[in-house]
Amino acid sequence: MSFSIGKRVWAIPMPATDKLVLLALAHYADDKGQCWPSLDKLGRDTGLHPKSVSRCIRRLKKRKLIETKRRMNSSSVILLKI
């Protein structure tokens, strides 16, 4: 887990579900801010339905807090930009 990223997440004003997903992403992020958990994994961790997680990720991308890159036959790589 990147504690420095997690610490910065707490200071960002946003809806609770978006913050929860961003904190879950920070939990999986390496020191470069990269992670690749599946929507199902994030859903299990946060208690949200995977479709809700997907909506949160879209909002986080729109706010430019994260970027995603598709990988062949696997989950996307997510880069935290905070």
mmCIF file of N, CA, C and O in Angstrom:
data_model
loop_
_atom_site.group_PDB
_atom_site.id
_atom_site.type_symbol
_atom_site.label_atom_id
_atom_site.label_comp_id
_atom_site.label_asym_id
_atom_site.label_seq_id
_atom_site.Cartn_x
_atom_site.Cartn_y
_atom_site.Cartn_z
ATOM 1 N N MET A 1 0.840 -1.179 0.000
ATOM 2 C CA MET A 1 0.000 0.000 0.000
ATOM 3 C C MET A 1 0.877 1.231 0.000
ATOM 4 O O MET A 1 1.883 1.291 0.674
ATOM 5 N N SER A 2 0.454 2.221 -0.764
ATOM 6 C CA SER A 2 1.149 3.489 -0.758
ATOM 7 C C SER A 2 0.504 4.391 0.297
ATOM 8 O O SER A 2 -0.578 4.932 0.087
ATOM 9 N N PHE A 3 1.147 4.506 1.438
ATOM 10 C CA PHE A 3 0.592 5.320 2.518
ATOM 11 C C PHE A 3 0.584 6.796 2.164
ATOM 12 O O PHE A 3 -0.313 7.528 2.567
ATOM 13 N N SER A 4 1.555 7.252 1.399
ATOM 14 C CA SER A 4 1.578 8.671 1.035
ATOM 15 C C SER A 4 0.395 9.014 0.144
ATOM 16 O O SER A 4 -0.204 10.079 0.286
ATOM 17 N N ILE A 5 0.028 8.107 -0.766
ATOM 18 C CA ILE A 5 -1.146 8.350 -1.609
ATOM 19 C C ILE A 5 -2.409 8.289 -0.763
ATOM 20 O O ILE A 5 -3.284 9.149 -0.879
ATOM 21 N N GLY A 6 -2.511 7.286 0.096
ATOM 22 C CA GLY A 6 -3.677 7.162 0.963
ATOM 23 C C GLY A 6 -3.882 8.388 1.831
ATOM 24 O O GLY A 6 -5.010 8.850 2.018
ATOM 25 N N LYS A 7 -2.809 8.934 2.324
ATOM 26 C CA LYS A 7 -2.891 10.144 3.163
ATOM 27 C C LYS A 7 -3.442 11.323 2.351
ATOM 28 O O LYS A 7 -4.249 12.103 2.849
ATOM 29 N N ARG A 8 -3.017 11.456 1.107
ATOM 30 C CA ARG A 8 -3.499 12.562 0.267
ATOM 31 C C ARG A 8 -4.973 12.390 -0.111
ATOM 32 O O ARG A 8 -5.688 13.379 -0.269
ATOM 33 N N VAL A 9 -5.425 11.137 -0.228
ATOM 34 C CA VAL A 9 -6.826 10.894 -0.577
ATOM 35 C C VAL A 9 -7.763 11.492 0.465
ATOM 36 O O VAL A 9 -8.788 12.080 0.132
ATOM 37 N N TRP A 10 -7.408 11.355 1.734
ATOM 38 C CA TRP A 10 -8.271 11.861 2.798
ATOM 39 C C TRP A 10 -8.529 13.357 2.688
ATOM 40 O O TRP A 10 -9.586 13.835 3.104
ATOM 41 N N ALA A 11 -7.600 14.099 2.115
ATOM 42 C CA ALA A 11 -7.735 15.560 2.037
ATOM 43 C C ALA A 11 -8.582 16.031 0.853
ATOM 44 O O ALA A 11 -8.924 17.205 0.778
ATOM 45 N N ILE A 12 -8.933 15.144 -0.051
ATOM 46 C CA ILE A 12 -9.669 15.530 -1.254
ATOM 47 C C ILE A 12 -11.169 15.467 -0.979
ATOM 48 O O ILE A 12 -11.694 14.417 -0.633
ATOM 49 N N PRO A 13 -11.886 16.584 -1.159
ATOM 50 C CA PRO A 13 -13.340 16.540 -0.973
ATOM 51 C C PRO A 13 -13.995 15.825 -2.164
ATOM 52 O O PRO A 13 -13.759 16.180 -3.315
ATOM 53 N N MET A 14 -14.777 14.799 -1.858
ATOM 54 C CA MET A 14 -15.482 14.037 -2.886
ATOM 55 C C MET A 14 -16.549 13.194 -2.219
ATOM 56 O O MET A 14 -16.512 13.011 -0.998
ATOM 57 N N PRO A 15 -17.489 12.658 -3.008
ATOM 58 C CA PRO A 15 -18.508 11.770 -2.431
ATOM 59 C C PRO A 15 -17.864 10.562 -1.747
ATOM 60 O O PRO A 15 -16.793 10.090 -2.154
ATOM 61 N N ALA A 16 -18.538 10.053 -0.744
ATOM 62 C CA ALA A 16 -17.993 8.964 0.070
ATOM 63 C C ALA A 16 -17.665 7.723 -0.749
ATOM 64 O O ALA A 16 -16.628 7.091 -0.523
ATOM 65 N N THR A 17 -18.517 7.353 -1.695
ATOM 66 C CA THR A 17 -18.244 6.142 -2.469
ATOM 67 C C THR A 17 -17.003 6.307 -3.341
ATOM 68 O O THR A 17 -16.206 5.377 -3.464
ATOM 69 N N ASP A 18 -16.830 7.493 -3.923
ATOM 70 C CA ASP A 18 -15.633 7.745 -4.726
ATOM 71 C C ASP A 18 -14.381 7.685 -3.858
ATOM 72 O O ASP A 18 -13.361 7.114 -4.250
ATOM 73 N N LYS A 19 -14.472 8.268 -2.663
ATOM 74 C CA LYS A 19 -13.321 8.253 -1.756
ATOM 75 C C LYS A 19 -12.997 6.833 -1.327
ATOM 76 O O LYS A 19 -11.829 6.446 -1.259
ATOM 77 N N LEU A 20 -14.024 6.027 -1.063
ATOM 78 C CA LEU A 20 -13.815 4.643 -0.658
ATOM 79 C C LEU A 20 -13.093 3.857 -1.752
ATOM 80 O O LEU A 20 -12.142 3.129 -1.478
ATOM 81 N N VAL A 21 -13.523 4.035 -3.002
ATOM 82 C CA VAL A 21 -12.876 3.340 -4.115
ATOM 83 C C VAL A 21 -11.448 3.844 -4.289
ATOM 84 O O VAL A 21 -10.522 3.058 -4.491
ATOM 85 N N LEU A 22 -11.240 5.142 -4.178
ATOM 86 C CA LEU A 22 -9.889 5.696 -4.317
ATOM 87 C C LEU A 22 -8.975 5.194 -3.199
ATOM 88 O O LEU A 22 -7.804 4.884 -3.438
ATOM 89 N N LEU A 23 -9.492 5.076 -1.992
ATOM 90 C CA LEU A 23 -8.703 4.519 -0.892
ATOM 91 C C LEU A 23 -8.381 3.043 -1.141
ATOM 92 O O LEU A 23 -7.266 2.595 -0.844
ATOM 93 N N ALA A 24 -9.339 2.307 -1.695
ATOM 94 C CA ALA A 24 -9.074 0.901 -2.023
ATOM 95 C C ALA A 24 -7.987 0.808 -3.094
ATOM 96 O O ALA A 24 -7.105 -0.052 -3.021
ATOM 97 N N LEU A 25 -8.040 1.693 -4.090
ATOM 98 C CA LEU A 25 -7.002 1.705 -5.123
ATOM 99 C C LEU A 25 -5.642 2.041 -4.508
ATOM 100 O O LEU A 25 -4.626 1.434 -4.854
ATOM 101 N N ALA A 26 -5.625 3.000 -3.586
ATOM 102 C CA ALA A 26 -4.368 3.371 -2.920
ATOM 103 C C ALA A 26 -3.820 2.184 -2.127
ATOM 104 O O ALA A 26 -2.602 2.004 -2.036
ATOM 105 N N HIS A 27 -4.724 1.368 -1.582
ATOM 106 C CA HIS A 27 -4.300 0.186 -0.836
ATOM 107 C C HIS A 27 -3.501 -0.776 -1.719
ATOM 108 O O HIS A 27 -2.539 -1.387 -1.267
ATOM 109 N N TYR A 28 -3.903 -0.895 -2.972
ATOM 110 C CA TYR A 28 -3.235 -1.817 -3.897
ATOM 111 C C TYR A 28 -2.091 -1.171 -4.671
ATOM 112 O O TYR A 28 -1.343 -1.866 -5.360
ATOM 113 N N ALA A 29 -1.947 0.135 -4.580
ATOM 114 C CA ALA A 29 -0.949 0.835 -5.396
ATOM 115 C C ALA A 29 0.470 0.569 -4.918
ATOM 116 O O ALA A 29 0.733 0.448 -3.720
ATOM 117 N N ASP A 30 1.380 0.509 -5.893
ATOM 118 C CA ASP A 30 2.794 0.408 -5.560
ATOM 119 C C ASP A 30 3.342 1.829 -5.364
ATOM 120 O O ASP A 30 2.587 2.798 -5.367
ATOM 121 N N ASP A 31 4.642 1.948 -5.194
ATOM 122 C CA ASP A 31 5.242 3.265 -4.950
ATOM 123 C C ASP A 31 5.101 4.216 -6.134
ATOM 124 O O ASP A 31 5.231 5.427 -5.978
ATOM 125 N N LYS A 32 4.847 3.670 -7.313
ATOM 126 C CA LYS A 32 4.642 4.504 -8.502
ATOM 127 C C LYS A 32 3.178 4.868 -8.696
ATOM 128 O O LYS A 32 2.830 5.549 -9.650
ATOM 129 N N GLY A 33 2.303 4.394 -7.817
ATOM 130 C CA GLY A 33 0.879 4.691 -7.925
ATOM 131 C C GLY A 33 0.146 3.785 -8.885
ATOM 132 O O GLY A 33 -0.970 4.088 -9.277
ATOM 133 N N GLN A 34 0.740 2.653 -9.254
ATOM 134 C CA GLN A 34 0.103 1.723 -10.183
ATOM 135 C C GLN A 34 -0.535 0.565 -9.432
ATOM 136 O O GLN A 34 0.031 0.061 -8.463
ATOM 137 N N CYS A 35 -1.710 0.155 -9.911
ATOM 138 C CA CYS A 35 -2.374 -1.022 -9.349
ATOM 139 C C CYS A 35 -3.260 -1.640 -10.415
ATOM 140 O O CYS A 35 -3.512 -1.025 -11.445
ATOM 141 N N TRP A 36 -3.718 -2.852 -10.186
ATOM 142 C CA TRP A 36 -4.542 -3.531 -11.179
ATOM 143 C C TRP A 36 -5.575 -4.461 -10.556
ATOM 144 O O TRP A 36 -5.797 -5.570 -11.043
ATOM 145 N N PRO A 37 -6.277 -4.026 -9.512
ATOM 146 C CA PRO A 37 -7.333 -4.887 -8.964
ATOM 147 C C PRO A 37 -8.531 -4.934 -9.920
ATOM 148 O O PRO A 37 -8.805 -3.970 -10.634
ATOM 149 N N SER A 38 -9.240 -6.038 -9.923
ATOM 150 C CA SER A 38 -10.434 -6.160 -10.762
ATOM 151 C C SER A 38 -11.599 -5.399 -10.119
ATOM 152 O O SER A 38 -11.571 -5.078 -8.920
ATOM 153 N N LEU A 39 -12.629 -5.147 -10.920
ATOM 154 C CA LEU A 39 -13.829 -4.505 -10.386
ATOM 155 C C LEU A 39 -14.474 -5.391 -9.325
ATOM 156 O O LEU A 39 -14.977 -4.881 -8.319
ATOM 157 N N ASP A 40 -14.451 -6.705 -9.545
ATOM 158 C CA ASP A 40 -15.007 -7.624 -8.541
ATOM 159 C C ASP A 40 -14.242 -7.540 -7.229
ATOM 160 O O ASP A 40 -14.847 -7.517 -6.155
ATOM 161 N N LYS A 41 -12.922 -7.493 -7.305
ATOM 162 C CA LYS A 41 -12.101 -7.384 -6.089
ATOM 163 C C LYS A 41 -12.399 -6.082 -5.362
ATOM 164 O O LYS A 41 -12.590 -6.061 -4.139
ATOM 165 N N LEU A 42 -12.447 -4.971 -6.106
ATOM 166 C CA LEU A 42 -12.757 -3.678 -5.483
ATOM 167 C C LEU A 42 -14.166 -3.686 -4.892
ATOM 168 O O LEU A 42 -14.394 -3.105 -3.825
ATOM 169 N N GLY A 43 -15.088 -4.361 -5.567
ATOM 170 C CA GLY A 43 -16.447 -4.466 -5.045
ATOM 171 C C GLY A 43 -16.484 -5.236 -3.734
ATOM 172 O O GLY A 43 -17.158 -4.823 -2.780
ATOM 173 N N ARG A 44 -15.763 -6.358 -3.680
ATOM 174 C CA ARG A 44 -15.716 -7.135 -2.423
ATOM 175 C C ARG A 44 -15.074 -6.318 -1.299
ATOM 176 O O ARG A 44 -15.547 -6.340 -0.164
ATOM 177 N N ASP A 45 -14.009 -5.595 -1.623
ATOM 178 C CA ASP A 45 -13.304 -4.821 -0.599
ATOM 179 C C ASP A 45 -14.136 -3.656 -0.066
ATOM 180 O O ASP A 45 -14.065 -3.324 1.113
ATOM 181 N N THR A 46 -14.884 -3.006 -0.950
ATOM 182 C CA THR A 46 -15.625 -1.805 -0.563
ATOM 183 C C THR A 46 -17.075 -2.069 -0.174
ATOM 184 O O THR A 46 -17.718 -1.199 0.402
ATOM 185 N N GLY A 47 -17.584 -3.246 -0.526
ATOM 186 C CA GLY A 47 -18.990 -3.535 -0.274
ATOM 187 C C GLY A 47 -19.906 -2.954 -1.330
ATOM 188 O O GLY A 47 -21.126 -2.959 -1.167
ATOM 189 N N LEU A 48 -19.338 -2.459 -2.412
ATOM 190 C CA LEU A 48 -20.115 -1.886 -3.508
ATOM 191 C C LEU A 48 -20.284 -2.912 -4.620
ATOM 192 O O LEU A 48 -19.450 -3.796 -4.784
ATOM 193 N N HIS A 49 -21.337 -2.761 -5.385
ATOM 194 C CA HIS A 49 -21.533 -3.607 -6.567
ATOM 195 C C HIS A 49 -20.472 -3.225 -7.604
ATOM 196 O O HIS A 49 -20.099 -2.043 -7.703
ATOM 197 N N PRO A 50 -19.952 -4.181 -8.357
ATOM 198 C CA PRO A 50 -18.931 -3.848 -9.365
ATOM 199 C C PRO A 50 -19.360 -2.742 -10.337
ATOM 200 O O PRO A 50 -18.528 -1.945 -10.760
ATOM 201 N N LYS A 51 -20.656 -2.659 -10.654
ATOM 202 C CA LYS A 51 -21.122 -1.567 -11.524
ATOM 203 C C LYS A 51 -20.978 -0.218 -10.823
ATOM 204 O O LYS A 51 -20.655 0.782 -11.461
ATOM 205 N N SER A 52 -21.208 -0.183 -9.527
ATOM 206 C CA SER A 52 -21.019 1.057 -8.764
ATOM 207 C C SER A 52 -19.546 1.433 -8.727
ATOM 208 O O SER A 52 -19.192 2.608 -8.844
ATOM 209 N N VAL A 53 -18.679 0.436 -8.578
ATOM 210 C CA VAL A 53 -17.235 0.685 -8.598
ATOM 211 C C VAL A 53 -16.844 1.276 -9.952
ATOM 212 O O VAL A 53 -16.080 2.245 -10.020
ATOM 213 N N SER A 54 -17.392 0.721 -11.021
ATOM 214 C CA SER A 54 -17.087 1.219 -12.365
ATOM 215 C C SER A 54 -17.513 2.681 -12.524
ATOM 216 O O SER A 54 -16.782 3.492 -13.101
ATOM 217 N N ARG A 55 -18.687 3.019 -11.999
ATOM 218 C CA ARG A 55 -19.138 4.425 -12.065
ATOM 219 C C ARG A 55 -18.196 5.336 -11.276
ATOM 220 O O ARG A 55 -17.861 6.437 -11.712
ATOM 221 N N CYS A 56 -17.759 4.878 -10.098
ATOM 222 C CA CYS A 56 -16.814 5.666 -9.298
ATOM 223 C C CYS A 56 -15.513 5.872 -10.068
ATOM 224 O O CYS A 56 -14.963 6.979 -10.077
ATOM 225 N N ILE A 57 -15.026 4.825 -10.707
ATOM 226 C CA ILE A 57 -13.784 4.929 -11.468
ATOM 227 C C ILE A 57 -13.943 5.931 -12.612
ATOM 228 O O ILE A 57 -13.047 6.741 -12.868
ATOM 229 N N ARG A 58 -15.087 5.909 -13.285
ATOM 230 C CA ARG A 58 -15.325 6.898 -14.354
ATOM 231 C C ARG A 58 -15.282 8.324 -13.803
ATOM 232 O O ARG A 58 -14.709 9.218 -14.419
ATOM 233 N N ARG A 59 -15.900 8.530 -12.636
ATOM 234 C CA ARG A 59 -15.881 9.878 -12.035
ATOM 235 C C ARG A 59 -14.465 10.274 -11.620
ATOM 236 O O ARG A 59 -14.056 11.432 -11.793
ATOM 237 N N LEU A 60 -13.698 9.330 -11.082
ATOM 238 C CA LEU A 60 -12.315 9.622 -10.694
ATOM 239 C C LEU A 60 -11.468 9.947 -11.922
ATOM 240 O O LEU A 60 -10.603 10.832 -11.869
ATOM 241 N N LYS A 61 -11.713 9.254 -13.029
ATOM 242 C CA LYS A 61 -11.003 9.555 -14.277
ATOM 243 C C LYS A 61 -11.383 10.940 -14.786
ATOM 244 O O LYS A 61 -10.515 11.701 -15.232
ATOM 245 N N LYS A 62 -12.659 11.276 -14.700
ATOM 246 C CA LYS A 62 -13.129 12.591 -15.146
ATOM 247 C C LYS A 62 -12.486 13.715 -14.330
ATOM 248 O O LYS A 62 -12.160 14.767 -14.864
ATOM 249 N N ARG A 63 -12.257 13.462 -13.057
ATOM 250 C CA ARG A 63 -11.605 14.456 -12.186
ATOM 251 C C ARG A 63 -10.084 14.427 -12.326
ATOM 252 O O ARG A 63 -9.384 15.165 -11.655
ATOM 253 N N LYS A 64 -9.585 13.515 -13.187
ATOM 254 C CA LYS A 64 -8.155 13.370 -13.461
ATOM 255 C C LYS A 64 -7.361 12.946 -12.220
ATOM 256 O O LYS A 64 -6.200 13.291 -12.049
ATOM 257 N N LEU A 65 -8.019 12.178 -11.346
ATOM 258 C CA LEU A 65 -7.342 11.631 -10.172
ATOM 259 C C LEU A 65 -6.696 10.293 -10.487
ATOM 260 O O LEU A 65 -5.774 9.875 -9.786
ATOM 261 N N ILE A 66 -7.194 9.636 -11.549
ATOM 262 C CA ILE A 66 -6.616 8.370 -11.992
ATOM 263 C C ILE A 66 -6.616 8.308 -13.518
ATOM 264 O O ILE A 66 -7.347 9.056 -14.171
ATOM 265 N N GLU A 67 -5.786 7.428 -14.048
ATOM 266 C CA GLU A 67 -5.788 7.073 -15.466
ATOM 267 C C GLU A 67 -5.865 5.557 -15.543
ATOM 268 O O GLU A 67 -5.383 4.871 -14.649
ATOM 269 N N THR A 68 -6.476 5.053 -16.603
ATOM 270 C CA THR A 68 -6.515 3.607 -16.795
ATOM 271 C C THR A 68 -5.918 3.237 -18.141
ATOM 272 O O THR A 68 -6.035 3.998 -19.103
ATOM 273 N N LYS A 69 -5.284 2.090 -18.172
ATOM 274 C CA LYS A 69 -4.722 1.544 -19.406
ATOM 275 C C LYS A 69 -5.155 0.091 -19.504
ATOM 276 O O LYS A 69 -4.948 -0.678 -18.565
ATOM 277 N N ARG A 70 -5.768 -0.269 -20.635
ATOM 278 C CA ARG A 70 -6.215 -1.646 -20.854
ATOM 279 C C ARG A 70 -5.024 -2.574 -21.052
ATOM 280 O O ARG A 70 -4.030 -2.201 -21.649
ATOM 281 N N ARG A 71 -5.168 -3.797 -20.534
ATOM 282 C CA ARG A 71 -4.171 -4.846 -20.749
ATOM 283 C C ARG A 71 -4.865 -6.010 -21.443
ATOM 284 O O ARG A 71 -6.050 -6.258 -21.217
ATOM 285 N N MET A 72 -4.135 -6.718 -22.253
ATOM 286 C CA MET A 72 -4.693 -7.865 -22.962
ATOM 287 C C MET A 72 -5.112 -8.956 -21.975
ATOM 288 O O MET A 72 -4.313 -9.359 -21.124
ATOM 289 N N ASN A 73 -6.358 -9.396 -22.089
ATOM 290 C CA ASN A 73 -6.876 -10.540 -21.309
ATOM 291 C C ASN A 73 -6.668 -10.406 -19.810
ATOM 292 O O ASN A 73 -6.407 -11.389 -19.125
ATOM 293 N N SER A 74 -6.771 -9.184 -19.296
ATOM 294 C CA SER A 74 -6.562 -8.972 -17.877
ATOM 295 C C SER A 74 -7.266 -7.691 -17.456
ATOM 296 O O SER A 74 -7.807 -6.970 -18.275
ATOM 297 N N SER A 75 -7.213 -7.390 -16.171
ATOM 298 C CA SER A 75 -7.783 -6.131 -15.711
ATOM 299 C C SER A 75 -6.897 -4.969 -16.139
ATOM 300 O O SER A 75 -5.741 -5.153 -16.503
ATOM 301 N N SER A 76 -7.463 -3.788 -16.109
ATOM 302 C CA SER A 76 -6.723 -2.597 -16.509
ATOM 303 C C SER A 76 -5.688 -2.215 -15.454
ATOM 304 O O SER A 76 -5.869 -2.490 -14.268
ATOM 305 N N VAL A 77 -4.644 -1.552 -15.899
ATOM 306 C CA VAL A 77 -3.689 -0.949 -14.977
ATOM 307 C C VAL A 77 -4.231 0.436 -14.649
ATOM 308 O O VAL A 77 -4.607 1.192 -15.534
ATOM 309 N N ILE A 78 -4.292 0.751 -13.374
ATOM 310 C CA ILE A 78 -4.778 2.051 -12.936
ATOM 311 C C ILE A 78 -3.605 2.814 -12.355
ATOM 312 O O ILE A 78 -2.858 2.288 -11.534
ATOM 313 N N LEU A 79 -3.462 4.047 -12.785
ATOM 314 C CA LEU A 79 -2.396 4.911 -12.291
ATOM 315 C C LEU A 79 -3.030 6.030 -11.475
ATOM 316 O O LEU A 79 -3.835 6.807 -12.013
ATOM 317 N N LEU A 80 -2.696 6.100 -10.208
ATOM 318 C CA LEU A 80 -3.205 7.169 -9.351
ATOM 319 C C LEU A 80 -2.396 8.424 -9.597
ATOM 320 O O LEU A 80 -1.165 8.387 -9.583
ATOM 321 N N LYS A 81 -3.084 9.526 -9.827
ATOM 322 C CA LYS A 81 -2.438 10.775 -10.216
ATOM 323 C C LYS A 81 -2.440 11.807 -9.078
ATOM 324 O O LYS A 81 -2.358 12.989 -9.325
ATOM 325 N N ILE A 82 -2.541 11.360 -7.845
ATOM 326 C CA ILE A 82 -2.594 12.301 -6.725
ATOM 327 C C ILE A 82 -1.336 12.250 -5.905
ATOM 328 O O ILE A 82 -0.552 11.361 -6.011
#
